[in-house]
GROMACS .gro file of C-alpha atoms in nm:
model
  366
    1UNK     CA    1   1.680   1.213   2.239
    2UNK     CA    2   1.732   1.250   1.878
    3UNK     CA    3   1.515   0.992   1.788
    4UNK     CA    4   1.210   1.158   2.007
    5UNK     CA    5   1.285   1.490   1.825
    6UNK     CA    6   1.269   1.344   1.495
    7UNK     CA    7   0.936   1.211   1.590
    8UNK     CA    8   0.829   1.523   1.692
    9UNK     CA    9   0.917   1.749   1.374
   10UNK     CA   10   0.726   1.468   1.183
   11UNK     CA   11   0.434   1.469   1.364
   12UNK     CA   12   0.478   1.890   1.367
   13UNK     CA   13   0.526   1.854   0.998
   14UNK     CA   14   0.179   1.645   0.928
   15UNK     CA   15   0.006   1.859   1.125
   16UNK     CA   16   0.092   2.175   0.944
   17UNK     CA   17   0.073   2.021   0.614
   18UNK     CA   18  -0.294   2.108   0.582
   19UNK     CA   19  -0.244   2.487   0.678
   20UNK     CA   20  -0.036   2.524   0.406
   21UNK     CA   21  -0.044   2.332   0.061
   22UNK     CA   22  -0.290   2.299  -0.166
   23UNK     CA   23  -0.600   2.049  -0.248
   24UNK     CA   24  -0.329   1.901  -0.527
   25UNK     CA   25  -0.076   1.843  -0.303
   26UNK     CA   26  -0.286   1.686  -0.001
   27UNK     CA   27  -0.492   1.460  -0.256
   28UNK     CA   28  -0.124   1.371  -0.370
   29UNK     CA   29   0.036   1.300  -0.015
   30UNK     CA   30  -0.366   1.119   0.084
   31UNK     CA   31  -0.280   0.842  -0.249
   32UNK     CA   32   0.084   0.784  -0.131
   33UNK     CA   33  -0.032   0.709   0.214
   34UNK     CA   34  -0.346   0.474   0.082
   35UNK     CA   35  -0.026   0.307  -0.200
   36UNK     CA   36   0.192   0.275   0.091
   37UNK     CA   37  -0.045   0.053   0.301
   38UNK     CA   38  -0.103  -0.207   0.004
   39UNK     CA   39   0.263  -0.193  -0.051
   40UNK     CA   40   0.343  -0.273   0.310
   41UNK     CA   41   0.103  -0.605   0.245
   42UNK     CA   42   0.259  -0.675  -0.088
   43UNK     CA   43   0.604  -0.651   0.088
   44UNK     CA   44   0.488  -0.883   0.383
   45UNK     CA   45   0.406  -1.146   0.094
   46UNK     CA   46   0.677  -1.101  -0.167
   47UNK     CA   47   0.983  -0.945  -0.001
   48UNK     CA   48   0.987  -1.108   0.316
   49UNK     CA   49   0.851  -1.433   0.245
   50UNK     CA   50   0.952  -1.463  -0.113
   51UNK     CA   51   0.627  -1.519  -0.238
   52UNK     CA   52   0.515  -1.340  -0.602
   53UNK     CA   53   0.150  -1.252  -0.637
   54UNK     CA   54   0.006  -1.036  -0.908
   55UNK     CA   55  -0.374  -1.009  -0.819
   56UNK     CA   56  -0.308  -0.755  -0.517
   57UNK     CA   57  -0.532  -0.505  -0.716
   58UNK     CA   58  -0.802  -0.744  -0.656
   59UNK     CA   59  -0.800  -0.741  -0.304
   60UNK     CA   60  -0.823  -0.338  -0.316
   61UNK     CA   61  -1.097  -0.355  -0.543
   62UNK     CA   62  -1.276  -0.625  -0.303
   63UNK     CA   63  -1.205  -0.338  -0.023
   64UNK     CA   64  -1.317  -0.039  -0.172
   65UNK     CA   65  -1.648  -0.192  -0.353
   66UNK     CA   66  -1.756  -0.344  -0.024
   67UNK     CA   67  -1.714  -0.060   0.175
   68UNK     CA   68  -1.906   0.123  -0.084
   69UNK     CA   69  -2.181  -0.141  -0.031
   70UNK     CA   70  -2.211  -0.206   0.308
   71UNK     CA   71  -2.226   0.189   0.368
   72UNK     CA   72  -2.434   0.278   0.078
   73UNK     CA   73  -2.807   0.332   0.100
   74UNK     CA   74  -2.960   0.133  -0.126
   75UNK     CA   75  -3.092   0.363  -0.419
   76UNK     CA   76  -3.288   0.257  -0.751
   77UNK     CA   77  -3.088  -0.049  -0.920
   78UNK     CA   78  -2.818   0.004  -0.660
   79UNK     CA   79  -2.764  -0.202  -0.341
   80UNK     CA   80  -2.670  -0.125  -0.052
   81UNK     CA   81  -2.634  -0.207   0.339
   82UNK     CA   82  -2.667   0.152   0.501
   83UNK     CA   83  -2.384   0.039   0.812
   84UNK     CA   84  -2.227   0.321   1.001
   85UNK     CA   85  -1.948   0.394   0.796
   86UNK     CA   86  -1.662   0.247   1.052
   87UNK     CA   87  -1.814  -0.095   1.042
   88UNK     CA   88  -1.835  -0.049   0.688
   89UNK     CA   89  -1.483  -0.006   0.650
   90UNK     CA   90  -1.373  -0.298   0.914
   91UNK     CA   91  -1.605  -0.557   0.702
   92UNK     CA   92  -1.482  -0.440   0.359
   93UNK     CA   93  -1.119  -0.516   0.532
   94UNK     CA   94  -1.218  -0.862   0.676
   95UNK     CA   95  -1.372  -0.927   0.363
   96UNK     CA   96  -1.055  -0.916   0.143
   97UNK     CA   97  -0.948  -1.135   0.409
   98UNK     CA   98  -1.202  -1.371   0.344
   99UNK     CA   99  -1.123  -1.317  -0.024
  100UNK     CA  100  -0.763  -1.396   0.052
  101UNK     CA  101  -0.822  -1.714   0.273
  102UNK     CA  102  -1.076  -1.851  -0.010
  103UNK     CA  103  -0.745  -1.858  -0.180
  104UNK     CA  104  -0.471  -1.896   0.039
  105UNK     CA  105  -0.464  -2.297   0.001
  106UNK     CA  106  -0.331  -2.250  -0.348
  107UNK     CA  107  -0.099  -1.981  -0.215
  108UNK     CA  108   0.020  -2.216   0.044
  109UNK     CA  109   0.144  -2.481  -0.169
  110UNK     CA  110   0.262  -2.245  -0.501
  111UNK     CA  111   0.560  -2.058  -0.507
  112UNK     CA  112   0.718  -1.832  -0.798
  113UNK     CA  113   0.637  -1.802  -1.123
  114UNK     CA  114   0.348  -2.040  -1.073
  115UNK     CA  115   0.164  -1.842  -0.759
  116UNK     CA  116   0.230  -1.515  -0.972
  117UNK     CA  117   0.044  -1.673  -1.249
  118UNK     CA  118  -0.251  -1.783  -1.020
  119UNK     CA  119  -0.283  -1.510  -0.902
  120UNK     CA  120  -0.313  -1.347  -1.213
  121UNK     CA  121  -0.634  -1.467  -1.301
  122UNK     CA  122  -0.737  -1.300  -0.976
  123UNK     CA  123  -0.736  -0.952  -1.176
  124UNK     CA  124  -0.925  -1.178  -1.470
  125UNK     CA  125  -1.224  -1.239  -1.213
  126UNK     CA  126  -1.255  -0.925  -1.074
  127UNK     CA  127  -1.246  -0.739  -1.384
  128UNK     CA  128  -1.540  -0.909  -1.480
  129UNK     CA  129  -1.721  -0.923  -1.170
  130UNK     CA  130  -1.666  -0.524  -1.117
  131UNK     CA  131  -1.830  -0.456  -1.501
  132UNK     CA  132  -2.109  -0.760  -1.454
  133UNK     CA  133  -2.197  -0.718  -1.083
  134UNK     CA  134  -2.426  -0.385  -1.170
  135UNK     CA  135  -2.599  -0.351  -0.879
  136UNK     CA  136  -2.314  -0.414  -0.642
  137UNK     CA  137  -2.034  -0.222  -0.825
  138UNK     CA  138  -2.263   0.026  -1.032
  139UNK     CA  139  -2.092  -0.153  -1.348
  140UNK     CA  140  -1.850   0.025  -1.630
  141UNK     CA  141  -1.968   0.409  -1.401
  142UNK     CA  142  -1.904   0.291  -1.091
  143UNK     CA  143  -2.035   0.414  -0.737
  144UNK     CA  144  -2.042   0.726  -0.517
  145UNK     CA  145  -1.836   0.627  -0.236
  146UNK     CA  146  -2.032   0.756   0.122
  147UNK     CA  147  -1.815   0.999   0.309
  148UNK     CA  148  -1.696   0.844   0.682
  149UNK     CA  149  -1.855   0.932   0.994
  150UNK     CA  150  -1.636   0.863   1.300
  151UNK     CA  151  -1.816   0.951   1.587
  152UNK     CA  152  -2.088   1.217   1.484
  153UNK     CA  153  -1.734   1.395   1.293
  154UNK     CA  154  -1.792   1.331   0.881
  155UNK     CA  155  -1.473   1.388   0.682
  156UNK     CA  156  -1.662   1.534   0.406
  157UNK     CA  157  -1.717   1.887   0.264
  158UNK     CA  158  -2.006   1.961   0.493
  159UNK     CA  159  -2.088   2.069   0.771
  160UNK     CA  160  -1.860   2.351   0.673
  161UNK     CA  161  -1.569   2.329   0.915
  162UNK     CA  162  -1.284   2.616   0.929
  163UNK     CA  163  -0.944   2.540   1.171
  164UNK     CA  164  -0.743   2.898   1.215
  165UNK     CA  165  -0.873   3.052   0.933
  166UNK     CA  166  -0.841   2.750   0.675
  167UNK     CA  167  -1.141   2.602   0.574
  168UNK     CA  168  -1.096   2.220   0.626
  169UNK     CA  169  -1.262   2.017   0.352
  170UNK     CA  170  -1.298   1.672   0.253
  171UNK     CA  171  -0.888   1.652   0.212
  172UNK     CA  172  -0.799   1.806   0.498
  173UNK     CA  173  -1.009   1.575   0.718
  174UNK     CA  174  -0.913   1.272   0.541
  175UNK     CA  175  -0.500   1.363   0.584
  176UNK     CA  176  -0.566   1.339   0.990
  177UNK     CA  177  -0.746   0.964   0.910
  178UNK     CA  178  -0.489   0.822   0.670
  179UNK     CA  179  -0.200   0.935   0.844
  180UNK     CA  180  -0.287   0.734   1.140
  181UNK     CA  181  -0.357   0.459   0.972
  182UNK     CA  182  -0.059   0.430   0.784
  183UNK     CA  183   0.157   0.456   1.114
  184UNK     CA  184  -0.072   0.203   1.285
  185UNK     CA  185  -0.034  -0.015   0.953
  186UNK     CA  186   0.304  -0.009   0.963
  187UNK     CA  187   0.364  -0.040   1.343
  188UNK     CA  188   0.185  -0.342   1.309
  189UNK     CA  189   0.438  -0.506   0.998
  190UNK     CA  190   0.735  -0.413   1.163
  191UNK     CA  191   0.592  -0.591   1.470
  192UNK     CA  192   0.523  -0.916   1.272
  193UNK     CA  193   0.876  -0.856   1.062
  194UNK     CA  194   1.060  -0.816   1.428
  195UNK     CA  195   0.885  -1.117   1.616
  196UNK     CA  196   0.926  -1.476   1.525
  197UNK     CA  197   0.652  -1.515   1.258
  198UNK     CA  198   0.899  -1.248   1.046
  199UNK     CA  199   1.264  -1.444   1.133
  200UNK     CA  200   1.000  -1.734   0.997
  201UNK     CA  201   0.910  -1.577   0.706
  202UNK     CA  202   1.283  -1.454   0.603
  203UNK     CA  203   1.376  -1.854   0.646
  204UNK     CA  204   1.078  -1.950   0.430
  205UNK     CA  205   1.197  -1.700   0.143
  206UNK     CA  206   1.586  -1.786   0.207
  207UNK     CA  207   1.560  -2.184   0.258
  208UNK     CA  208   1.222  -2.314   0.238
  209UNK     CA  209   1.343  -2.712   0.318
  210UNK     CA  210   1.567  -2.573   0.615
  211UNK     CA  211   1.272  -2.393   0.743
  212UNK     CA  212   1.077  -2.722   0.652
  213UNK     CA  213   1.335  -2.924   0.855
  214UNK     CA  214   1.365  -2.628   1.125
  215UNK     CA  215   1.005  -2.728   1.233
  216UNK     CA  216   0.820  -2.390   1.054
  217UNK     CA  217   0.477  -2.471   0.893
  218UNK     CA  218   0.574  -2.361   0.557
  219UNK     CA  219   0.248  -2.444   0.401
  220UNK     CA  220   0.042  -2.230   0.691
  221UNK     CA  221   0.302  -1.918   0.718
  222UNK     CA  222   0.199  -1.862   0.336
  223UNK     CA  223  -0.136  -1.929   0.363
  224UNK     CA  224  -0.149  -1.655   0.654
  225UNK     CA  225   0.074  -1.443   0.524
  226UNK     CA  226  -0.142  -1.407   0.202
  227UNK     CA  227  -0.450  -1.346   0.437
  228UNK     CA  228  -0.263  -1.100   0.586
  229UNK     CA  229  -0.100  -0.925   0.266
  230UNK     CA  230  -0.504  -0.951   0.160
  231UNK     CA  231  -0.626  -0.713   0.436
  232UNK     CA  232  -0.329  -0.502   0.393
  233UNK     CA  233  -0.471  -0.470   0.018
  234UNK     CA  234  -0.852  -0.411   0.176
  235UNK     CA  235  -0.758  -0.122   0.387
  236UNK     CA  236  -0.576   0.048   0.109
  237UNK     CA  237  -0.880  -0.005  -0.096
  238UNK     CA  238  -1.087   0.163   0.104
  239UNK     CA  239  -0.895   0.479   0.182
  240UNK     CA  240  -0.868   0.473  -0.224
  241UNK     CA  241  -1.183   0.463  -0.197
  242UNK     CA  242  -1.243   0.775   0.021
  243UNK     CA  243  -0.940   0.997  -0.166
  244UNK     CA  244  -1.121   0.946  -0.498
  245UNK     CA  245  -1.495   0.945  -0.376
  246UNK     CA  246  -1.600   0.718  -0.664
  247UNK     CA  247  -1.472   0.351  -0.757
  248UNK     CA  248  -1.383   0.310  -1.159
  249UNK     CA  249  -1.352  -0.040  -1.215
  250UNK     CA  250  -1.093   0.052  -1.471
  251UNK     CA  251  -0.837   0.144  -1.157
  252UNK     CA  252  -0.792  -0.195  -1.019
  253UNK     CA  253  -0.657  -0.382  -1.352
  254UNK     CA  254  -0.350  -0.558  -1.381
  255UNK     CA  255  -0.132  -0.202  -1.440
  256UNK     CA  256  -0.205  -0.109  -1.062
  257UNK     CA  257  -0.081  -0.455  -0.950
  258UNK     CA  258   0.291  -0.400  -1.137
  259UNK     CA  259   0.240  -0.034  -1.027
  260UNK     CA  260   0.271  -0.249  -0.687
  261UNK     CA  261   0.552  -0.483  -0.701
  262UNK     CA  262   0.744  -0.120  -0.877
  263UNK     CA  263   0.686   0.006  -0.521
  264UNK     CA  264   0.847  -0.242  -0.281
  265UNK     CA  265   1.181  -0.335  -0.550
  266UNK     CA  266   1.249   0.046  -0.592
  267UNK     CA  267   1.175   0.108  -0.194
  268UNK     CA  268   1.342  -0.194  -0.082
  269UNK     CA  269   1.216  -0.543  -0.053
  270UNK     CA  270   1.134  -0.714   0.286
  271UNK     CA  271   1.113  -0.344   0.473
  272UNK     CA  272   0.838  -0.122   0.615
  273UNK     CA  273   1.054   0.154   0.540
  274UNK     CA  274   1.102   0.083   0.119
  275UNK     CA  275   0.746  -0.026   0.093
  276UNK     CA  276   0.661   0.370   0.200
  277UNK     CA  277   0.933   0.537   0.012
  278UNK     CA  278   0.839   0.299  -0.289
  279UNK     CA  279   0.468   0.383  -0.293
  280UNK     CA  280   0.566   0.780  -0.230
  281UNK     CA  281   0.749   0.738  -0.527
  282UNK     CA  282   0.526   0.560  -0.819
  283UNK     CA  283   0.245   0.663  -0.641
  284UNK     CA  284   0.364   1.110  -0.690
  285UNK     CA  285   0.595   1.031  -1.053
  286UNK     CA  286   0.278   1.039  -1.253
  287UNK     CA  287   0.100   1.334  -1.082
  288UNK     CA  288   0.379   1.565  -1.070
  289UNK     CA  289   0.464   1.476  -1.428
  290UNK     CA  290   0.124   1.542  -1.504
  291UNK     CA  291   0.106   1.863  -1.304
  292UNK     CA  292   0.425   2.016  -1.426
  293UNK     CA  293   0.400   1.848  -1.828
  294UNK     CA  294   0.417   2.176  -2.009
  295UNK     CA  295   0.743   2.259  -1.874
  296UNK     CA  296   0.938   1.912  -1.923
  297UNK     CA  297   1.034   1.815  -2.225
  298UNK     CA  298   0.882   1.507  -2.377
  299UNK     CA  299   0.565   1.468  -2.200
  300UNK     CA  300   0.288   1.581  -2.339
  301UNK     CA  301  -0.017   1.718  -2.184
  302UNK     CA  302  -0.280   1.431  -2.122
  303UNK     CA  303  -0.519   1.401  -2.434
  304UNK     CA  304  -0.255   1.552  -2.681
  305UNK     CA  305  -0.157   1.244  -2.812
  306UNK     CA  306   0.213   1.245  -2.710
  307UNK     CA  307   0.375   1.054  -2.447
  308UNK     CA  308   0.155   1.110  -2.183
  309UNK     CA  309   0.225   1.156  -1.792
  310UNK     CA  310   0.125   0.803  -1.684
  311UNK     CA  311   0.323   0.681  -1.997
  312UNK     CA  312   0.678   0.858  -1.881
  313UNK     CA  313   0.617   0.769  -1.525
  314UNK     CA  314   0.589   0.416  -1.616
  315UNK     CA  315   0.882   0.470  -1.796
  316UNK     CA  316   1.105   0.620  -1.522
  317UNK     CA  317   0.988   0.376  -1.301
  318UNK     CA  318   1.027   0.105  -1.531
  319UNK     CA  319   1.395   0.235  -1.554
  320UNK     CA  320   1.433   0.262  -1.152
  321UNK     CA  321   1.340  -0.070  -1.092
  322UNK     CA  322   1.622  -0.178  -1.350
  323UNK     CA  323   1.883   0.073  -1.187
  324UNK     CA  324   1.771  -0.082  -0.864
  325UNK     CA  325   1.772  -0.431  -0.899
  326UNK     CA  326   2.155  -0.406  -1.060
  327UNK     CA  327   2.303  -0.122  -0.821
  328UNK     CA  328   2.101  -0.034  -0.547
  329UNK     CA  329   1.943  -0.388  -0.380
  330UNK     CA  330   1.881  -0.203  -0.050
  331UNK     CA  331   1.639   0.012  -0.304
  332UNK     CA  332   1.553   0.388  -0.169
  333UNK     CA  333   1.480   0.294   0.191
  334UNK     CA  334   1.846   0.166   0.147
  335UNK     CA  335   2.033   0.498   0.104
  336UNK     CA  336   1.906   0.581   0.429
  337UNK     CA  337   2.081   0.308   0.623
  338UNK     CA  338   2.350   0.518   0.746
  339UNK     CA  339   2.148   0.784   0.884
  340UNK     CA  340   1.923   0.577   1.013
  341UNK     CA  341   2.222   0.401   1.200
  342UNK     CA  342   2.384   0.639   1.336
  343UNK     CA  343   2.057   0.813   1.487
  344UNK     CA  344   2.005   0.447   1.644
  345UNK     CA  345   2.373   0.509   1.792
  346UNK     CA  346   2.492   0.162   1.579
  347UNK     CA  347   2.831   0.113   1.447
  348UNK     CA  348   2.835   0.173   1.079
  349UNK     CA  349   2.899  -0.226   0.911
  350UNK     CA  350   3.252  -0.207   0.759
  351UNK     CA  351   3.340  -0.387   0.383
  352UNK     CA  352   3.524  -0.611   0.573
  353UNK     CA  353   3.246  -0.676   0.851
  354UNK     CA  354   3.145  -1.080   0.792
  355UNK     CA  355   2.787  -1.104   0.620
  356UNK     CA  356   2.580  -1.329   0.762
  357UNK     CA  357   2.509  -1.625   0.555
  358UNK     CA  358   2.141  -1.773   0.541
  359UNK     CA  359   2.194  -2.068   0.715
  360UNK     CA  360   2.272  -1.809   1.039
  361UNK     CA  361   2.005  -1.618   0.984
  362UNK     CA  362   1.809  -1.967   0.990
  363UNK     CA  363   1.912  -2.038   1.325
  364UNK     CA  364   1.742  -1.765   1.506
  365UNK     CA  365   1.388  -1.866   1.402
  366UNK     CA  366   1.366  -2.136   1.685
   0.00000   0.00000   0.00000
């Protein structure tokens, strides 16, 4: 029972958020969610199968561009597709899996340091595809992205729309679309985490030649987990996409990809859980540090030529991942453990409670 009323302030809490705060604070909460989707497929590749990839910027640049293009009109030295807006957005997402599987034999037989650095020149490519690739991209000014239509409803400005006396604008439509797809986003990761392609992927990152010798396709779990971690990257392109209503190549460099692997070490690697309450957290340092800059001391207000906003959130997240990594491995989603235990009705784990070892954990893949 307290689990179905917890559910039920949240979902009575994102309802009402709309009614109440600001255009700041919904384009603020409307990033987080679209951050916390590409972190739950950067988590899926790094923190539960150990695998290190840099170029996840690229796969949200390869899903907000082709959305853009396949729902564009095409206009003057611009291209476009003109697809209803839905299909739009489910081909830019297959497409970053395409992108993903086009490279998921390298991912399947690199590991490390090494796959990190392949991936790397992922962000390389794009970059230079995104300012070269004018009429696709709309080169160094980038493209108006088309509002969605989901059946005849356009979450857009107009038609003028007002819900109990608030007006409902572009934001407030776009906070009822990205909330569900979060949940449905992360529904689906916890599924795959809970099943036996996650208790594969745990034994891949914990003992790759006792998975090896367990049976589990190393080689293919990668390869699909990339593809998957890919599309994960796609969708959160394109609700970028729709939150800013133009695509800057500039965005999707190699600063957005760290911004990325910030999210799931200070939320907590291998979890749906830290992957959201990582993203919430880089994803809202730099705004409210820009917001509130002239009344904190040190940051400067942007264009002042001081330590800017995006230069002290860096910074504090910079510092979080260090305070992290050496006292807090759980990460943020972590420090919720106990709560999130006892509303579950689960005996607390004792210091003297036996820790599994890997080789246990092993066992349960088969």
């Amino acid at each position: 029972m307290s689990r179905i009323l917890l559910w039920a302030v949240a979902v009575a809490a994102f309802v009402a958020v709309p009614f109440y705060l600001e255009g700041f604070w919904l384009q603020a909460g409307l990033f987080a969610m679209a951050a916390a989707v590409g972190a739950i497929g950067v988590n899926l590749l790094t923190g539960a199968t150990g695998q290190l990839s840099m170029g996840h910027a690229f796969f949200l640049a390869v899903g907000a561009y082709a959305y853009v293009y396949f729902a564009a009109e095409p206009t003057g030295a611009l291209g476009g597709l003109g697809l209803p807006t839905p299909l739009a957005a489910v081909l830019a997402v297959a497409l970053a899996g395409v992108a993903g599987g086009l490279f998921s034999p390298i991912a399947g037989r690199l590991k490390g340091a090494y796959l990190g650095i392949a991936t790397l020149a992922l962000i390389f490519l794009g970059q230079h595809l995104l300012f070269n690739a004018t009429p696709v991209t709309g080169g160094f000014n980038g493209r108006a992205v088309p509002p969605m239509e989901l059946f005849g409803f356009a979450f857009a400005d107009a038609p003028e729309l007002v819900v109990m006396d608030v007006p409902f604008g572009t934001l407030e439509r776009l906070w009822f679309l990205a909330g569900p797809v979060l949940l449905a986003a992360a529904l689906f990761a916890r599924g795959v985490l809970r099943g036996r392609p996650g208790r594969a992927m745990n034994t891949i990152r914990d003992h790759e030649i006792a998975a090896g010798v367990m049976g589990v396709p190393v080689t293919r779990y990668r390869a699909g987990v990339f593809v998957l971690s890919s599309m994960y990257g796609g969708l959160a392109g394109v609700l970028l996409a729709l939150v800013f209503q133009r695509t800057v190549p500039d965005y999707f460099g190699m600063l957005l990809s760290l911004d990325y692997l910030a999210m799931i070490v200070i939320g907590g690697l291998g979890s749906v859980g830290g992957a959201v309450a990582g993203a919430v957290f880089v994803s809202l340092l730099p705004q409210l540090l820009t917001r509130y800059s002239d009344a904190l001391p040190l940051v400067a207000a942007p264009g002042s030529g001081g330590l800017s906003p995006a230069e002290a959130a860096r910074i504090l997240y910079g510092a979080a991942v260090v305070a992290v990594v050496l006292f807090l491995p759980g990460g943020l989603f972590g420090l919720a453990a106990p709560l999130r235990r006892r509303l579950s009705g689960l005996r607390l784990p004792l210091s003297s409670d036996p820790v599994p070892s890997p080789e246990t954990r092993s066992s349960h893949v088969q």
